[in-house]
Short mmCIF file of C-alpha atoms in Angstrom, two decimals:
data_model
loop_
_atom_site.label_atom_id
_atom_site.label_comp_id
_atom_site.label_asym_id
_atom_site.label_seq_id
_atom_site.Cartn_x
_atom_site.Cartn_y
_atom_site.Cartn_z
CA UNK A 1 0.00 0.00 0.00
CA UNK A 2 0.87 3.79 -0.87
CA UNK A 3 2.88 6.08 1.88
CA UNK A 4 0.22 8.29 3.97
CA UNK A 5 2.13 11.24 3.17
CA UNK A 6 0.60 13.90 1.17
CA UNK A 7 -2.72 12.76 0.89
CA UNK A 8 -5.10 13.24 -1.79
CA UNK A 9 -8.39 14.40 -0.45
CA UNK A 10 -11.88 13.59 -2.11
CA UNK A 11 -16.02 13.68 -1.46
CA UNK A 12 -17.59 11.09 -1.30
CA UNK A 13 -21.59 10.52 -0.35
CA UNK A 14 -21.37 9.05 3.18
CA UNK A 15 -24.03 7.45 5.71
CA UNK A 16 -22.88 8.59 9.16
CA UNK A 17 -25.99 6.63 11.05
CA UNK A 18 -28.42 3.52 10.77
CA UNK A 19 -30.57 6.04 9.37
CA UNK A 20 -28.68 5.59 6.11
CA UNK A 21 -29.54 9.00 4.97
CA UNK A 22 -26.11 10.48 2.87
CA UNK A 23 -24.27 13.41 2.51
CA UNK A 24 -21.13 15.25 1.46
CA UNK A 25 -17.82 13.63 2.96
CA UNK A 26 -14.29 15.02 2.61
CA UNK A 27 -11.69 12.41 3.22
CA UNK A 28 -8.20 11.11 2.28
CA UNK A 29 -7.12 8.81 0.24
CA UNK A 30 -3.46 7.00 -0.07
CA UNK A 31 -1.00 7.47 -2.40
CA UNK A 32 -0.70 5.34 -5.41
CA UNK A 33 1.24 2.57 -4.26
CA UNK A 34 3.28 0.87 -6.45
CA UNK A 35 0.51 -1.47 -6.62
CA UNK A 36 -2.12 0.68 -7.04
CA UNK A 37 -4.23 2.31 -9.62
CA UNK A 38 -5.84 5.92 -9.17
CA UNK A 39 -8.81 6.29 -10.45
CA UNK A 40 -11.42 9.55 -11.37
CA UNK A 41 -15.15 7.85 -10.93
CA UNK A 42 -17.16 8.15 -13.43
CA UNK A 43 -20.37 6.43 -12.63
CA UNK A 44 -21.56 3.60 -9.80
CA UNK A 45 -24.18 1.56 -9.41
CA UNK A 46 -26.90 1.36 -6.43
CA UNK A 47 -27.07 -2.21 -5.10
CA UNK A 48 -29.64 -3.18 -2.14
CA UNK A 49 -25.98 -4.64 -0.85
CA UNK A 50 -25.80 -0.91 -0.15
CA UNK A 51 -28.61 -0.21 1.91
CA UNK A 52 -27.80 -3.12 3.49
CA UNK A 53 -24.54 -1.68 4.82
CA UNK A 54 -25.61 2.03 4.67
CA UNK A 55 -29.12 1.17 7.56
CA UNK A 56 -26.84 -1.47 9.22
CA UNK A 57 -29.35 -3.85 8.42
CA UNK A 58 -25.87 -6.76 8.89
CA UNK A 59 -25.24 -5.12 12.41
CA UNK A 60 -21.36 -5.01 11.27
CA UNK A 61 -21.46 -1.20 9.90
CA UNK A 62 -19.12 1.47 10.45
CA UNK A 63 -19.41 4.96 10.17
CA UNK A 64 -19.06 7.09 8.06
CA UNK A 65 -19.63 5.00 5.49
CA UNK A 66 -19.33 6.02 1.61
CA UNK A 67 -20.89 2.61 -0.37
CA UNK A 68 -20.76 1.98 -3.99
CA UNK A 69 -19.39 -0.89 -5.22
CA UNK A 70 -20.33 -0.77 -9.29
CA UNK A 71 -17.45 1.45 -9.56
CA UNK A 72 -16.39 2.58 -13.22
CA UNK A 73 -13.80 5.37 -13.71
CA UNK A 74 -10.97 6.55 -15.96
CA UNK A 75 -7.66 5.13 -14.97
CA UNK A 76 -5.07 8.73 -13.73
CA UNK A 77 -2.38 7.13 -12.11
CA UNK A 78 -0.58 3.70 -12.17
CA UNK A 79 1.99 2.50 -9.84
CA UNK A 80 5.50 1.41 -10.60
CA UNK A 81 4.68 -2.39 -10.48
CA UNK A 82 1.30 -1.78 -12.70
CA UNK A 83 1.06 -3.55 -15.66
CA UNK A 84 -2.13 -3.95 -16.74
CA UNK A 85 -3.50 -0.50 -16.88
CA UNK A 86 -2.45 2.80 -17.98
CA UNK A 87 -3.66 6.36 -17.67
CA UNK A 88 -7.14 6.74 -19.52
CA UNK A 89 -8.24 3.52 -19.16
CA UNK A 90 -11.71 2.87 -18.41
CA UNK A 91 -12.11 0.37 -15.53
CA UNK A 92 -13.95 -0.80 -13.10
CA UNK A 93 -14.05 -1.95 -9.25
CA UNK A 94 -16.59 -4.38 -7.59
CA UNK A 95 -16.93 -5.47 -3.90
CA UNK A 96 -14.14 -6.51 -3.00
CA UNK A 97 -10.64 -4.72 -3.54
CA UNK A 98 -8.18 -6.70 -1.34
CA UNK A 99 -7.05 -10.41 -0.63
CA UNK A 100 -4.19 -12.37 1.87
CA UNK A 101 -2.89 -13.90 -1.87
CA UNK A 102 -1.78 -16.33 -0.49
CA UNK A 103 -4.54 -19.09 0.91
CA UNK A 104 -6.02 -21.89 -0.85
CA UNK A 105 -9.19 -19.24 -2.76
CA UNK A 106 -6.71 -16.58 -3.60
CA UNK A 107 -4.02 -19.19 -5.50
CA UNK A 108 -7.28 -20.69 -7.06
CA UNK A 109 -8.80 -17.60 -8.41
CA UNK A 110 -11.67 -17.58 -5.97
CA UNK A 111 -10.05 -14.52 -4.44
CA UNK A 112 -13.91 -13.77 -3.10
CA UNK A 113 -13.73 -16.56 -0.91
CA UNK A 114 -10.50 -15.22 0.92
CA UNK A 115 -10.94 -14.86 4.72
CA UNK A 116 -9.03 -12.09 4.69
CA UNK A 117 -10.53 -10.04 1.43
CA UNK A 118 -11.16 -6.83 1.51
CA UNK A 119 -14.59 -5.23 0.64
CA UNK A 120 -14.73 -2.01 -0.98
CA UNK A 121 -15.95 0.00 1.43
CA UNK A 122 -17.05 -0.63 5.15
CA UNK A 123 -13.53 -2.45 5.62
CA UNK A 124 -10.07 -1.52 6.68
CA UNK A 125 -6.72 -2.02 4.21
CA UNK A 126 -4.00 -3.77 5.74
CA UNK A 127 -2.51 -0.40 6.58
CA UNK A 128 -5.60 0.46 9.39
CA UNK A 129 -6.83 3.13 6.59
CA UNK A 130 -10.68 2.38 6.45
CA UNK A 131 -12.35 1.26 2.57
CA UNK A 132 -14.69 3.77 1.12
CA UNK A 133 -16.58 2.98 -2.08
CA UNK A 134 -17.63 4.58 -5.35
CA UNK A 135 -20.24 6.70 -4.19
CA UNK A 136 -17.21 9.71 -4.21
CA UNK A 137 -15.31 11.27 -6.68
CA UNK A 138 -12.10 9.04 -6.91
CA UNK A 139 -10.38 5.71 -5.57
CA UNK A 140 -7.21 4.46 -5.60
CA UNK A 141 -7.34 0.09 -5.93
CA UNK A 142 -4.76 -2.62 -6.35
CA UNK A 143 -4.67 -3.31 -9.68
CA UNK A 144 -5.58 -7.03 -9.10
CA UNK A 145 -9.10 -5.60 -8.19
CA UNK A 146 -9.14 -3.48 -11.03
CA UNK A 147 -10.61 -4.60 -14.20
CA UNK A 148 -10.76 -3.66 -17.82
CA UNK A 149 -14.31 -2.08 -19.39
CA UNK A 150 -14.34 -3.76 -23.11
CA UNK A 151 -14.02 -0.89 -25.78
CA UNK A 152 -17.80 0.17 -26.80
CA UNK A 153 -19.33 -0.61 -23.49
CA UNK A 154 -20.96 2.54 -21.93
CA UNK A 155 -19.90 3.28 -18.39
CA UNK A 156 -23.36 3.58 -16.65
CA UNK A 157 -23.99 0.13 -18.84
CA UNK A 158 -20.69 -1.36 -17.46
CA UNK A 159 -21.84 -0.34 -13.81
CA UNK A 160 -24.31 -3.19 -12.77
CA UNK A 161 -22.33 -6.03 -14.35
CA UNK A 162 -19.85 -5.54 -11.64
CA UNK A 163 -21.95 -6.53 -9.20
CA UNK A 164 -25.54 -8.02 -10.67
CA UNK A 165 -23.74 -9.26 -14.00
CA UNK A 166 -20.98 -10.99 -12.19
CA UNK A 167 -23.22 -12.30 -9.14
CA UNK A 168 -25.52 -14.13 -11.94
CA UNK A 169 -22.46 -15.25 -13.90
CA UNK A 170 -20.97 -17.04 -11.01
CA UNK A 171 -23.14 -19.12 -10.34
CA UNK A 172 -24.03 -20.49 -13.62
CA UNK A 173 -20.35 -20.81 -14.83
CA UNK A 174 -19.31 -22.39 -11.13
CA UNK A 175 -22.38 -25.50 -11.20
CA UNK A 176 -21.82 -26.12 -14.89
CA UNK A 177 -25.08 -24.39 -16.13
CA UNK A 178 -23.68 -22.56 -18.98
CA UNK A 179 -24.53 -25.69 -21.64
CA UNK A 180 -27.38 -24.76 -23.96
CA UNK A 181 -31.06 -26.47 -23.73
CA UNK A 182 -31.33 -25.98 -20.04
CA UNK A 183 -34.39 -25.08 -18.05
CA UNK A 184 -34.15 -22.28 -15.16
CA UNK A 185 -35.58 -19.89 -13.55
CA UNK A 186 -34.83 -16.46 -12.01
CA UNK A 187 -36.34 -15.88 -8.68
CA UNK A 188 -37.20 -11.98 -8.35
CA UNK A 189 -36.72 -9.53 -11.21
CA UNK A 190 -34.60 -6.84 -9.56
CA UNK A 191 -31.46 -5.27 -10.80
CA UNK A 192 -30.08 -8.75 -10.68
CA UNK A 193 -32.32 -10.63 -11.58
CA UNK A 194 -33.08 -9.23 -15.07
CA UNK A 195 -29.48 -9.82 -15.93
CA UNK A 196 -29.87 -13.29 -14.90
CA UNK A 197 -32.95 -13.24 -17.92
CA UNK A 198 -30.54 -12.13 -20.53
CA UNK A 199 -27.18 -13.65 -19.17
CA UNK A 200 -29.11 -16.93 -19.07
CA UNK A 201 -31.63 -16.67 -22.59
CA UNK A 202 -27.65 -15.88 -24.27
CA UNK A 203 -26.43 -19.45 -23.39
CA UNK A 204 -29.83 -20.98 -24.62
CA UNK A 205 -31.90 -21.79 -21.65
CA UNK A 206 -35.53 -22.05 -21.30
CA UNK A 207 -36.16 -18.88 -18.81
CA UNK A 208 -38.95 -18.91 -16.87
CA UNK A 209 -39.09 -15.47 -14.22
CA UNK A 210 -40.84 -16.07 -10.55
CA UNK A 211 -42.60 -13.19 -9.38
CA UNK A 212 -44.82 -12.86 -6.23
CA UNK A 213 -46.88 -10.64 -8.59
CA UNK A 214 -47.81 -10.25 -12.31
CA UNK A 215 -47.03 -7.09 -11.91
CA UNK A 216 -43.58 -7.66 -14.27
CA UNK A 217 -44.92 -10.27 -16.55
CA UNK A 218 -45.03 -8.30 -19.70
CA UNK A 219 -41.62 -6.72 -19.08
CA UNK A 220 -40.13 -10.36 -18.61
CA UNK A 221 -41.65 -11.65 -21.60
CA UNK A 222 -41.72 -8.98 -23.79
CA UNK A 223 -38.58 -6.83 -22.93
CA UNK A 224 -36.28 -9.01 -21.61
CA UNK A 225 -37.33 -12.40 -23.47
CA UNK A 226 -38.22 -14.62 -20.55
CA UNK A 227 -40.19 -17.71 -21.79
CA UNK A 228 -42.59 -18.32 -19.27
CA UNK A 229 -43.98 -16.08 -16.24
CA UNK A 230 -44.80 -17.57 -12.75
CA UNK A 231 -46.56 -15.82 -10.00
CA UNK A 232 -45.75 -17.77 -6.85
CA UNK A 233 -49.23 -17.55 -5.19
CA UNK A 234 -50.82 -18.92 -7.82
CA UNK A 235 -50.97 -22.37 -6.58
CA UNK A 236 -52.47 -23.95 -8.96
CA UNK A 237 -49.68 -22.34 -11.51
CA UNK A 238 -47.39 -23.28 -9.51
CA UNK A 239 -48.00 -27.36 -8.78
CA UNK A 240 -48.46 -27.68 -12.86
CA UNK A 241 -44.12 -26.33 -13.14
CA UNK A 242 -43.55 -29.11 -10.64
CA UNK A 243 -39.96 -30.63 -11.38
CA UNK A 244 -39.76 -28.84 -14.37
CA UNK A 245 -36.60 -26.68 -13.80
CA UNK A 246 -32.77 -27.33 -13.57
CA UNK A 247 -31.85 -24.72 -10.95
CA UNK A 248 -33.48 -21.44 -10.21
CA UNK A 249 -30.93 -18.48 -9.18
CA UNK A 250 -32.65 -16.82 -6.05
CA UNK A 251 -31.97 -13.34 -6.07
CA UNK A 252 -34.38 -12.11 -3.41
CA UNK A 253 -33.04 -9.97 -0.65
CA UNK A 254 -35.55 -10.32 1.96
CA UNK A 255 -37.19 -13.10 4.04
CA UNK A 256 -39.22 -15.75 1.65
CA UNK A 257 -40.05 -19.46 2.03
CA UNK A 258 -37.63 -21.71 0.05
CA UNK A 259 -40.06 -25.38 0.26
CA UNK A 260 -42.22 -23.93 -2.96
CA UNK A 261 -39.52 -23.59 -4.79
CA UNK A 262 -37.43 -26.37 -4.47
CA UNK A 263 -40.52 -28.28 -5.00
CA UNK A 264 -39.94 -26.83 -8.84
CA UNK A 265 -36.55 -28.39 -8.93
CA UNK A 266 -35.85 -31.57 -11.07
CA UNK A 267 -33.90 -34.37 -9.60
CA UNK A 268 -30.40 -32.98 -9.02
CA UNK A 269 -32.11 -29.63 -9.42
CA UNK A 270 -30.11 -26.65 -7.57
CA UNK A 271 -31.46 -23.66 -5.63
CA UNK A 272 -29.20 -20.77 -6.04
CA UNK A 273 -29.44 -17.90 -3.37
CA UNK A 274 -27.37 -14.69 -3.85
CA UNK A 275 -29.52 -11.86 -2.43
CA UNK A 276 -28.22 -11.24 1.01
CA UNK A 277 -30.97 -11.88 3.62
CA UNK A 278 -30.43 -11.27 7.25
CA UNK A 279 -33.42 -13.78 8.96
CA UNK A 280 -33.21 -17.57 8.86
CA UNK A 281 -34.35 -19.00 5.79
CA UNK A 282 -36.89 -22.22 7.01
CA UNK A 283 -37.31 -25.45 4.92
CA UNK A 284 -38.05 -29.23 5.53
CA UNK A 285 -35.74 -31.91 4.85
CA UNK A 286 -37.52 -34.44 2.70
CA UNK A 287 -38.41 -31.49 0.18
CA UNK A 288 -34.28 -31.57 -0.85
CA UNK A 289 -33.79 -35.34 -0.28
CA UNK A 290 -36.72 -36.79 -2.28
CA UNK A 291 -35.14 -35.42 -5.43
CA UNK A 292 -31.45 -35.02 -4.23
CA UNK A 293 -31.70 -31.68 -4.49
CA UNK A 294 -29.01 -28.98 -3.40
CA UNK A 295 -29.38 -25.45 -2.01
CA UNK A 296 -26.24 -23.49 -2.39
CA UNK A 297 -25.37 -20.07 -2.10
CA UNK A 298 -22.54 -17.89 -3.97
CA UNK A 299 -20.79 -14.50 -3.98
CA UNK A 300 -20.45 -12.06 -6.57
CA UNK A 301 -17.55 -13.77 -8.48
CA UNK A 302 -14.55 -13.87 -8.71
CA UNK A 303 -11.36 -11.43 -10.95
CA UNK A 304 -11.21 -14.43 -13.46
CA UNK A 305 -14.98 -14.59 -14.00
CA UNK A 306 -15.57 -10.53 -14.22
CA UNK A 307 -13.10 -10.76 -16.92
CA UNK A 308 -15.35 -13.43 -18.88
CA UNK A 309 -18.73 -11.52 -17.91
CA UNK A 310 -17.65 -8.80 -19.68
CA UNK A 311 -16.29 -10.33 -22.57
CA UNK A 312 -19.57 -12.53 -22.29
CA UNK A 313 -21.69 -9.55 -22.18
CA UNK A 314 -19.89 -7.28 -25.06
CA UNK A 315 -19.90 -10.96 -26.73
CA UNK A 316 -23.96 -11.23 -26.84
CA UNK A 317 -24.34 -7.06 -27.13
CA UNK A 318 -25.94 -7.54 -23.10
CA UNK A 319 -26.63 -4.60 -21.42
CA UNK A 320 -28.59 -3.87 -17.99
CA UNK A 321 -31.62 -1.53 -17.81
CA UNK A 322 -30.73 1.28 -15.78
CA UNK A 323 -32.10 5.05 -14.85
CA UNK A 324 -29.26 7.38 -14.66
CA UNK A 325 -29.47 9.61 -11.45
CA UNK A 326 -27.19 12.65 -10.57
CA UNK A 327 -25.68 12.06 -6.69
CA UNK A 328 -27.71 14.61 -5.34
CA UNK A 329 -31.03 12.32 -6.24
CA UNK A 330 -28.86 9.21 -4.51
CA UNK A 331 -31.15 9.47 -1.16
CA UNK A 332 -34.42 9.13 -3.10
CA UNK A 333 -33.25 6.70 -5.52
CA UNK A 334 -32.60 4.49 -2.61
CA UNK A 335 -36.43 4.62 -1.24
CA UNK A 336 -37.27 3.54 -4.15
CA UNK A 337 -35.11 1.17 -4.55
CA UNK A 338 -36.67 -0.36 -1.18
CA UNK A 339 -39.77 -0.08 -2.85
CA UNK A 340 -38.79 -1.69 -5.95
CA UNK A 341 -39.36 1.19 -7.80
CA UNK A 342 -36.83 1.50 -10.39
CA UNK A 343 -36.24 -1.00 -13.89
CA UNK A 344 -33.87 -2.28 -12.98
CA UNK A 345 -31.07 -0.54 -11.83
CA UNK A 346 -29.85 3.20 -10.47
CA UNK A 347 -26.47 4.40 -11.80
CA UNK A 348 -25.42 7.53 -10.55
CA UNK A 349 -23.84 9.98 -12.58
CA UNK A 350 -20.48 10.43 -10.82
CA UNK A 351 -18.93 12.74 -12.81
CA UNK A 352 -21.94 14.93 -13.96
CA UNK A 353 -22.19 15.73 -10.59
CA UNK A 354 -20.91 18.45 -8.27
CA UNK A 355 -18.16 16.60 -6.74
CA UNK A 356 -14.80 18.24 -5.96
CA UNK A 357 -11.52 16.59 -5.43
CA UNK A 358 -8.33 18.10 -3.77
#
């Protein structure tokens, strides 16, 4: 890590309470190591990871907190051991921006798995110096956390693939359910969840979305090219798609039964969580072992497999839905996002907006 000498200063957008309510923030950030890249934000994403963090929902927050972690910018600065950047690069930085590098995950490129990584914000480097995230005008990252934005990919599209792009792509390149001809299902049709639709209808699957509503149905069928369109209290609906599916990728971050679900699952079938829920999840034994059935959960993905998103993603012309937002809109764009109330994703306007750095 850089020398604490001569900081650069920045603002970020900071939560300084449970409240989660942000504001301007001044702070410091390290020189560029030899290591490190310095970057000038250009745009972030708003995942419900960040209210999460931001309303100590986790009860592991620290304050104040600046959270982003969709983070694309233009590259400034490159330490005297980078090699994979230079200045005026456009890059980007997800959740997690440090590692031990040397335990069994990090030699294994599952870096994400490391007991000692480093989230982006709401973390400490190795120096003491606390993480703050992409809500703010610049970062400086070890370039091992730093990857490239493929040439013709729009920033504010770039944004949620970090995160929702990469937590979808996990999962499906990790189990082996990237094969053509294969049935799933996306549970919840959030920011993630609609790039599981087009991440998964791109490697040929039969996509059918799970909703608690029908409120999304034409959306999922018509603009995002779902096949089918299940409401989960429609019972009736529901028994008929028995055993019909191969997994389903779970991406609901709040309290929900699991039994109906798994009931969908074929034999082998796998039930894929990745929305971050902080209640018990409840389900009976039988409804796994009748069909040998497995419930697993992942996170985001690992360096290796943002690399591939992307290049999957600029590959198949897949972009996310978003609704650009300046940061002075950030506190209302996250009520709504509690309420759902965006398709599908926020990306704030970093650099169109009235931050200053020193």
């Amino acid at each position: 890590m850089g020398s604490l000498e001569n900081e650069r200063k920045t603002t970020g957008w900071a939560a300084r309470d449970p409240s989660g309510i942000l504001s301007p923030y001044t702070y410091s950030l390290r020189n560029t190591g030899p290591e490190d890249v310095f970057i000038k934000v250009i745009c972030c994403g708003i995942c419900h990871t960040d209210i999460h963090q931001a309303k100590n929902d986790l009860g592991m927050s620290n304050y104040p907190m600046v959270p982003g972690h969709e983070v694309v910018g233009e590259v400034v600065e490159v330490g005297s051991d980078v090699t994979k950047f230079t200045a005026g690069d456009i890059v980007g930085v997800g959740y997690v921006v440090g590692c031990c590098k040397n335990c069994s995950p990090c030699n294994t490129d599952r870096e994400q798995y490391c007991a000692k990584k480093i989230w982006t914000y709401n973390d400490v480097y190795t120096d003491g110096k606390p993480t703050q995230g992409g809500f703010s005008g610049s970062m400086v990252v070890d370039q091992k956390f730093v990857v490239k934005i493929p040439d013709g990919l729009a920033p504010e599209q770039a944004a949620p693939l970090l995160c929702a792009g990469v937590t979808v792509y996990s999962p499906l390149n990790h189990f082996g359910l990237k094969e053509s001809g294969l049935r799933g299902a996306i549970l919840g049709l959030g920011g993630v969840g609609h790039m599981g639709v087009k991440m998964a209808k791109a490697m040929g699957h039969h996509v059918t979305v799970i909703s608690s509503t029908d409120k999304k149905k034409t959306e999922a069928l018509d603009h995002l090219g779902a096949d089918e369109y299940l409401v989960s209290s429609d019972t009736e609906a529901m028994q008929k798609a028995g055993e019909s599916l191969d997994y389903i990728i779970d991406t609901v971050p709040a309290f929900h039964p699991l039994e109906p679900y798994l009931s969908l699952l074929r034999i082998d079938g796998k039930l894929i969580l990745t929305g971050v829920i902080n209640t018990p999840l409840q389900f009976l034994t039988p409804t796994v072992m009748l069909g040998r059935k497995s419930i697993a959960g992942t996170l985001i993905g690992s360096m290796k497999e943002q690399e591939e998103m992307l290049a999957f993603c600029k590959e198949k012309n897949l972009t996310s839905m978003i609704e650009v937002v300046k940061m002075d809109y950030i506190n209302t764009a996250i009520e709504r996002l509690e309420k759902n109330d965006v398709r599908y994703r926020f990306v704030v306007d970093v650099a169109g907006s009235k931050i200053d750095d020193q």
